[in-house]
Coordinates of C-alpha atoms in Angstrom, one line a residue:
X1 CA 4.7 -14.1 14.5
X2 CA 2.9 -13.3 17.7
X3 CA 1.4 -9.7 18.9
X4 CA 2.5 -6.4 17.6
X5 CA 6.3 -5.1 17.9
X6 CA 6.9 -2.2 19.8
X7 CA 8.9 -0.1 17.2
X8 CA 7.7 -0.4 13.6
X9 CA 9.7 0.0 10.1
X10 CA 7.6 2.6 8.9
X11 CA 5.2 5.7 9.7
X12 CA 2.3 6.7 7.3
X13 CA 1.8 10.6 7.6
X14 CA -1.3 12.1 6.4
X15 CA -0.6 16.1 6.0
X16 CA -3.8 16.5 4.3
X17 CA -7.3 14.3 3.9
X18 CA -7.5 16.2 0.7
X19 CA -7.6 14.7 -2.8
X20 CA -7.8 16.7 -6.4
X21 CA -9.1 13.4 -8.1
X22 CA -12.2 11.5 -7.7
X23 CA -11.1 8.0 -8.4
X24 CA -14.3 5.6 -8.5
X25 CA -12.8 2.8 -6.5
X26 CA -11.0 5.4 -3.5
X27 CA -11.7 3.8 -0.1
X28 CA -10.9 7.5 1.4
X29 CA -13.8 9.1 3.2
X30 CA -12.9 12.7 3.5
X31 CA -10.6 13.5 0.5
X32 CA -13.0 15.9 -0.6
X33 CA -11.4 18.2 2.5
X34 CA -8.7 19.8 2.9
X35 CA -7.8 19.1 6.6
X36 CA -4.2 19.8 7.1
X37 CA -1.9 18.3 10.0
X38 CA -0.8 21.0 12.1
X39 CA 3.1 21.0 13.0
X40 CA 2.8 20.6 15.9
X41 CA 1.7 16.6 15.1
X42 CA 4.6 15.8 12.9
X43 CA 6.8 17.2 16.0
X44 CA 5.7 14.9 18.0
X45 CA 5.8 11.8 15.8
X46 CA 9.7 12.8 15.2
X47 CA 10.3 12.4 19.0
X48 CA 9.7 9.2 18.7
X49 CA 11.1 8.3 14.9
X50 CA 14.1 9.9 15.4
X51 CA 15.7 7.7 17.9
X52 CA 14.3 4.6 16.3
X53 CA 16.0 6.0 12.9
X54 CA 19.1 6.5 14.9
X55 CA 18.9 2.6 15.3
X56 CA 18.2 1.0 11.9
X57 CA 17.0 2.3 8.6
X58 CA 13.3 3.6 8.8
X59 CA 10.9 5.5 6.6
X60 CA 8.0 8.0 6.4
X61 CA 5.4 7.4 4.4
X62 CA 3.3 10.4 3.2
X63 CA 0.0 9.3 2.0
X64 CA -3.3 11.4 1.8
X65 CA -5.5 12.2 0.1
X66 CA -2.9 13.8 -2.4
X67 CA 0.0 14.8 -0.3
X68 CA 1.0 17.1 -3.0
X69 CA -2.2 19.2 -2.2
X70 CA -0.1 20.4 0.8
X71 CA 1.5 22.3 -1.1
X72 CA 5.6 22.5 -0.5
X73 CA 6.0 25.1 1.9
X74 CA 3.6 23.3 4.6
X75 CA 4.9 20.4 3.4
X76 CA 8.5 21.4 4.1
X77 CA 7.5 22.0 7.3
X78 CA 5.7 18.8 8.0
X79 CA 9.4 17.4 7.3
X80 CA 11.6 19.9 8.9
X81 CA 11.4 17.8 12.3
X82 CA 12.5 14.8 11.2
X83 CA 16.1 14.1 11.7
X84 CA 18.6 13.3 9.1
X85 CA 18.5 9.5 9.3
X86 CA 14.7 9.4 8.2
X87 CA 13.9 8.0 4.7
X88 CA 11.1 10.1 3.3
X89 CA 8.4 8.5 0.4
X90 CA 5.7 9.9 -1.1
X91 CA 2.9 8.3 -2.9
X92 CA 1.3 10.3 -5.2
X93 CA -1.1 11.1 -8.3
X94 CA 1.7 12.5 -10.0
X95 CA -1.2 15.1 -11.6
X96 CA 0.7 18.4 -9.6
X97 CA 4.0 17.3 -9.9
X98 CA 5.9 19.4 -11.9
X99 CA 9.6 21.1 -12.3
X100 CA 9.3 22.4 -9.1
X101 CA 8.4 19.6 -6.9
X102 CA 10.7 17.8 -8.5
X103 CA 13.7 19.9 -6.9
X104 CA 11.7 19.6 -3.8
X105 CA 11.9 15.8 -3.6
X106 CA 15.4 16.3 -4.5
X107 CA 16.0 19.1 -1.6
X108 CA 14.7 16.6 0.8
X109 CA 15.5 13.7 -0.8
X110 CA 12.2 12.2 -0.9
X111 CA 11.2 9.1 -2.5
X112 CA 8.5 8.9 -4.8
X113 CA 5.8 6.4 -5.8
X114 CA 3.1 7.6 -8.3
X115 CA -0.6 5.6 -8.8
X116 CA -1.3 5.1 -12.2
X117 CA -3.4 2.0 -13.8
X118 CA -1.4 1.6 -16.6
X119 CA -2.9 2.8 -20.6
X120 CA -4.9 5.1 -21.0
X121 CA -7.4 2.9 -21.6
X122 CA -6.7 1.1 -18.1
X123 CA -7.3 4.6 -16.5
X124 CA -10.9 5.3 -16.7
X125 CA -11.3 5.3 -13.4
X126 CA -8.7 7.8 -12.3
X127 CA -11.1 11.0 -12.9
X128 CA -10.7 14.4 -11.4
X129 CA -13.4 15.9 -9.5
X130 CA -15.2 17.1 -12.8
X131 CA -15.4 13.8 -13.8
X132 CA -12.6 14.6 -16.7
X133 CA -9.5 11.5 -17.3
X134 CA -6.4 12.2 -15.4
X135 CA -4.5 10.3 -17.7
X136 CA -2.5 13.0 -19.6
X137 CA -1.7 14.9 -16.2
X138 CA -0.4 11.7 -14.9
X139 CA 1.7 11.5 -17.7
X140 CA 3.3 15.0 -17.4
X141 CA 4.2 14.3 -13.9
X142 CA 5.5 11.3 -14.9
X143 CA 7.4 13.3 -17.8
X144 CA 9.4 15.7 -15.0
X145 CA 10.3 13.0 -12.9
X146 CA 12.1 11.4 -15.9
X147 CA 13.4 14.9 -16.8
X148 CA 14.7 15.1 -14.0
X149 CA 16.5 11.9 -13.7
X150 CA 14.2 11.1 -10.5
X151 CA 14.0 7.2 -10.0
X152 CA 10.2 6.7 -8.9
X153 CA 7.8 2.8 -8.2
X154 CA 4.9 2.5 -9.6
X155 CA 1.3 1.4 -7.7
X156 CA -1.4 -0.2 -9.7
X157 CA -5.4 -1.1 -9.0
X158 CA -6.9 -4.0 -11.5
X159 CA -10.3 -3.7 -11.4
X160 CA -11.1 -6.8 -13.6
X161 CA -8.1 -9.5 -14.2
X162 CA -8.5 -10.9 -17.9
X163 CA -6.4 -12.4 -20.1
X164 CA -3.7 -10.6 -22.0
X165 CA -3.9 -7.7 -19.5
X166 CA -1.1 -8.6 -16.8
X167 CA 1.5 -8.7 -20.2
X168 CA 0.0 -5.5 -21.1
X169 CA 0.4 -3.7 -18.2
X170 CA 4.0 -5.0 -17.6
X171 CA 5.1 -3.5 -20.9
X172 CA 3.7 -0.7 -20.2
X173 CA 5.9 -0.4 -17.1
X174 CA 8.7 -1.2 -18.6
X175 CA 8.3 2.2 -20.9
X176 CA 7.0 3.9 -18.5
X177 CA 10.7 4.0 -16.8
X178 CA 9.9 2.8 -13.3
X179 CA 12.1 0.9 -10.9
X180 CA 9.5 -0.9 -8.7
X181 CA 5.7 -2.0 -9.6
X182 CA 3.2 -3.1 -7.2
X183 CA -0.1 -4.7 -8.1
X184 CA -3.1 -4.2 -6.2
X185 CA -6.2 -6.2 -7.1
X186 CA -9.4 -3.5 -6.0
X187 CA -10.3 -4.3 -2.5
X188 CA -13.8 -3.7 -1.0
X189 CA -12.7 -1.1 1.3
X190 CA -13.6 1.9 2.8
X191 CA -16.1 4.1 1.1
X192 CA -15.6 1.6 -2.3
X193 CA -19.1 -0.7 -1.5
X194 CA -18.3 -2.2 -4.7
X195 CA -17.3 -6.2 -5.0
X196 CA -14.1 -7.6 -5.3
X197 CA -15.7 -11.2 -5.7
X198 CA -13.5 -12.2 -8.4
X199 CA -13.3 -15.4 -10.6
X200 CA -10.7 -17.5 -9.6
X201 CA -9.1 -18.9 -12.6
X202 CA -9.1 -15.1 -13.8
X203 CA -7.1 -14.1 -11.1
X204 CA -4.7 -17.2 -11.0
X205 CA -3.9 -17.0 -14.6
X206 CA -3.5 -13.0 -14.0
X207 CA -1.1 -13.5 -12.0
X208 CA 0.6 -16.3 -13.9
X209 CA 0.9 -14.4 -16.6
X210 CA 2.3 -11.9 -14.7
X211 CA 4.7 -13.8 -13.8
X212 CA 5.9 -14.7 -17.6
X213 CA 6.3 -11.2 -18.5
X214 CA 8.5 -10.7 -15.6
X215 CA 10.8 -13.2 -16.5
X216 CA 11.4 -12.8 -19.6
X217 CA 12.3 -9.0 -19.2
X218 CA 12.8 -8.6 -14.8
X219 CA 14.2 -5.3 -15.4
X220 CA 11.4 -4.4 -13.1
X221 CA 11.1 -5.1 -9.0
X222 CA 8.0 -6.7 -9.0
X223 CA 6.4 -6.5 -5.8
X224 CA 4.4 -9.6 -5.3
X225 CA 5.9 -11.5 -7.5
X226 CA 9.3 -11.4 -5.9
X227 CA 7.9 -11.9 -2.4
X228 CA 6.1 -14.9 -3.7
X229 CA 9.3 -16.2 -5.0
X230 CA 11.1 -15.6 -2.1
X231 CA 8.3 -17.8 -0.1
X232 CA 8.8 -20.6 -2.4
X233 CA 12.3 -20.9 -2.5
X234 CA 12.4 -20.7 1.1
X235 CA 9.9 -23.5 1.6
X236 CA 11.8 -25.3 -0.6
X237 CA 14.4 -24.5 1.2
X238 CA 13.3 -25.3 4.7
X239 CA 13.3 -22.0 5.9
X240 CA 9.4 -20.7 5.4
X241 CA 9.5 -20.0 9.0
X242 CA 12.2 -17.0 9.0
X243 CA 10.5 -15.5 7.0
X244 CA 7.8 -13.9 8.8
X245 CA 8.7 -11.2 11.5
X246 CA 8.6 -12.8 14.9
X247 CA 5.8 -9.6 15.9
X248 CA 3.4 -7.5 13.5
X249 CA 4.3 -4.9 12.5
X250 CA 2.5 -1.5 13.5
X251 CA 2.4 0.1 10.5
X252 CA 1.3 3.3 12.3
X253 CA -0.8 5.6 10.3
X254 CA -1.0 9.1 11.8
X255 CA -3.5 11.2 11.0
X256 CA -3.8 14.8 9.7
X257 CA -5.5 15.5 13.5
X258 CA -2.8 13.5 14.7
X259 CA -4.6 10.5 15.9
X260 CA -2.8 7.1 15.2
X261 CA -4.5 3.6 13.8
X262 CA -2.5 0.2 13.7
X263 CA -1.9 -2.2 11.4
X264 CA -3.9 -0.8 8.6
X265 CA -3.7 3.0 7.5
X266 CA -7.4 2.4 5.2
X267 CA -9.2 2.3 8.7
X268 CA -7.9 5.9 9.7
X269 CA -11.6 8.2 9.0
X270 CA -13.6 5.8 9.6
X271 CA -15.7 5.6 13.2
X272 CA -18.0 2.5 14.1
X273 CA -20.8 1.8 16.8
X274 CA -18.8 -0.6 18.4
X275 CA -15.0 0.0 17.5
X276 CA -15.5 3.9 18.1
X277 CA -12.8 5.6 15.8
X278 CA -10.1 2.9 15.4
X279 CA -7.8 4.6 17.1
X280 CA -5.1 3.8 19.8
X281 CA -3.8 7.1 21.0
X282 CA -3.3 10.8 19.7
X283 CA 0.3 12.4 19.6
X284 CA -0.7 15.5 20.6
X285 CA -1.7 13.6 24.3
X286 CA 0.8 10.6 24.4
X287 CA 3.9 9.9 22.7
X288 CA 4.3 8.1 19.8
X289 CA 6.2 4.9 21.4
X290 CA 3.8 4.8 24.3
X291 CA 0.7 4.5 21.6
X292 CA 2.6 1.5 20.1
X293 CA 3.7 -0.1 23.2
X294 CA -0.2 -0.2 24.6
X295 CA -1.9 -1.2 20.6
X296 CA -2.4 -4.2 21.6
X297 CA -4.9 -3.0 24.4
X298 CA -7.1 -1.5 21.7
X299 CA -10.5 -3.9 21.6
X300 CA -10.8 -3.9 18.0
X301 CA -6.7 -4.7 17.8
X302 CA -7.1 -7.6 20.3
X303 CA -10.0 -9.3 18.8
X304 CA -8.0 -9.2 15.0
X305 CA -4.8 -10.9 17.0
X306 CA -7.5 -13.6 17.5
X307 CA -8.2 -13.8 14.1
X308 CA -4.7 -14.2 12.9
X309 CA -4.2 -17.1 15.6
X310 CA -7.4 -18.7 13.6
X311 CA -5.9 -18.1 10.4
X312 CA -2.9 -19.7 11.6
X313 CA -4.9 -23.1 12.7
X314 CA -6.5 -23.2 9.7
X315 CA -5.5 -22.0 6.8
X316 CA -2.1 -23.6 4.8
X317 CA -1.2 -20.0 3.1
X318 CA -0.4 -18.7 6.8
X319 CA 3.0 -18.8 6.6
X320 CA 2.9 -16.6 2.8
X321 CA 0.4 -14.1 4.2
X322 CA 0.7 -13.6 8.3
X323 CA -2.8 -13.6 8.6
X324 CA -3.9 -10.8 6.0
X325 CA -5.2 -7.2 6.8
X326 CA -7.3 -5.8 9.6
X327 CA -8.9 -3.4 7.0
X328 CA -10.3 -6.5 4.9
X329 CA -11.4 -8.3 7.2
X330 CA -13.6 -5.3 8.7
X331 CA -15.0 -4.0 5.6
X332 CA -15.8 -7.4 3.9
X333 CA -17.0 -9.2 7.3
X334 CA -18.1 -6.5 9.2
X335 CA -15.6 -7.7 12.0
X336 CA -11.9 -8.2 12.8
X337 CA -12.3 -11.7 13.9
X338 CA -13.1 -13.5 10.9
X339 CA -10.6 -15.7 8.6
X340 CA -10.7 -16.0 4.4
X341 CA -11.7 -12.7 2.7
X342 CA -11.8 -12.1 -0.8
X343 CA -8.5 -10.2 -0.6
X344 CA -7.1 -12.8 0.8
X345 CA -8.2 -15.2 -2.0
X346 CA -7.4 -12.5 -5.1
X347 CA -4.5 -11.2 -3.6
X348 CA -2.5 -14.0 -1.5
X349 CA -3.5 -17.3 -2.4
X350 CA -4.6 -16.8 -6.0
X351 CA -1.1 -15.1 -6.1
X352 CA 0.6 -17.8 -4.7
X353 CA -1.1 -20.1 -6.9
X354 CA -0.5 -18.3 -10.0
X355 CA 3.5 -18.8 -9.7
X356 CA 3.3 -22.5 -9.0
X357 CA 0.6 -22.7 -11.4
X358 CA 3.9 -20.9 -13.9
X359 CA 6.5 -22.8 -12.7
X360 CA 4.5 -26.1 -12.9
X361 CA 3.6 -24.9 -17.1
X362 CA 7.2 -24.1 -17.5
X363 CA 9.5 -26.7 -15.9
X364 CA 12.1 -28.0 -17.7
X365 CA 11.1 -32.2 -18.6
X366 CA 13.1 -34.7 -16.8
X367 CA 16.5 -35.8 -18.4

């Protein structure tokens, strides 16, 4: 896995920076403003996704702010561009989603993932901008999706790993009637100062437990989990090394103004004295698949590649991880060039650690 491919998988589309929650540990910076992407910019990113779609499955990924906030008719026309081919997902608050969206997602076929922390009690800090629980909105959005037959993931931020909590949350999962859960572990990011310094049998066991509750009921895609299996069975296996894409992905994240960031969509808002705004290009001036095929040029892009080759000399969870994110390593380091961060520790090796730590408690004894 060497330098950036040309054509990514997938295409993050913001149609608006605005956000009607307040969640305490958002990394957003302007999701108190509704800045919406004109047409014209999701024109121009379908000139380029369109043929690539033509090739192979590929996705658009419409993450704000609230995308909802749009409201459907821009948003229709946000989508109307994009050719047939093009798998559409949302990830939302699920707080505005109601019988009417729902036939939108179905008019467009439009995939959804909704953010929720689990409990109620496990959603303190999903507030609207009054400062008021989002919990029971959540909930009703949840409630038409379900009505509606709608199969929809699930995205949730731990705050603090404890015991008891990863069976907990899995449970709650399991009721809440979703097909796919992912499991962030809160990253200092963006405008969220606050630490994710985290204690590391906490986080092992977390994730250990994690895994239990999974197996004894895997109704559930489990994110992490699976991909963590699937890295251990291939080393196992001999294999590790297909694993990895031979090039990074782009992971393009276009902005509402139309101006594009690579390999990590938190970084998008953001300016800095010495990286300037982060990003490689503008749609509006260059096309899509030209941006891409230059990224590397970017400084801030170059001296992260350099990174990842020092990750790769150094660190043994390389071939698990690919050398992390560009976001973490700027807004815990204060550079792109650096190794370890604490994401990498809660969220890749702790991870990894946690199923072999499983797997070693719950091996059958020898014959």
């Amino acid at each position: 896995m060497r330098g950036i491919a040309a054509v990514p998988s997938y295409v993050v589309m913001q149609p608006t920076t605005l956000c009607n929650l307040d969640c305490v540990y958002c990394y957003l910076p302007l999701r108190a403003a509704d800045r919406r992407m004109p047409l014209t910019v999701a024109e121009a990113v379908a000139a380029s996704v369109n043929p690539w779609a033509a090739s192979g499955r590929f996705s658009v990924v419409w993450h704000g702010g609230e995308p909802l906030a749009a409201g459907r008719e821009h948003l229709a026309a946000l989508l109307a561009p994009f050719g047939p081919a093009v798998e559409h997902h949302v990830q939302t608050n699920a707080t505005l989603i109601d019988d009417a969206w729902c036939a939108f997602f179905v008019e467009h076929g439009i995939r959804v993932s909704v953010s929720v922390d689990g409990p109620r009690a496990r959603n303190g800090e999903r507030v609207t901008r009054g400062g008021r629980p989002a919990y029971d909105r959540i909930l009703a959005g949840v409630a038409a999706l379900r009505r509606h037959g709608l199969p929809f993931s699930a995205l949730a931020v731990v705050s603090r790993p404890e015991r008891g909590l990863a069976t907990e949350l899995y449970d709650y999962f399991l009721d809440l009637g979703c097909d796919v859960l992912g499991i962030n572990i809160e990253e200092t990011e963006g405008v969220n100062t606050r630490t994710n310094a985290r204690d590391a049998a906490a986080v092992t066991g977390f994730w250990a437990e994690l895994v239990g509750a999974w197996r004894r009921d895997p109704r559930i895609h489990l994110r992490e989990i699976e991909w963590s299996l699937r890295y251990a069975g291939a080393v196992l296996a001999g294999t590790a090394d297909d694993l990895l894409p031979r090039r990074l992905d782009p992971i393009p994240t276009v902005s509402h103004d139309g101006s594009v960031v690579v390999l990590s969509p938190e970084l998008a808002g953001f300016t800095d004295p010495r990286y300037g705004d982060f990003s490689s290009g503008n749609v509006l001036t260059t096309p899509l698949a030209e941006i891409l095929a230059g990224a590397g040029r970017t400084p801030w892009v170059g001296e992260f590649l350099t990174g990842v080759e020092a990750c790769r000399s150094s660190c043994p969870y390389f071939g698990f991880c690919g050398g992390g994110h560009a976001a973490n390593r700027y807004f815990e380091l204060g550079r792109f060039d650096g190794t370890e961060t604490e994401h990498c520790r809660n969220s890749k090796i702790r991870l990894l650690e946690g199923v072999l730590e499983h797997a070693r408690d719950h091996e059958s004894p020898a014959a």
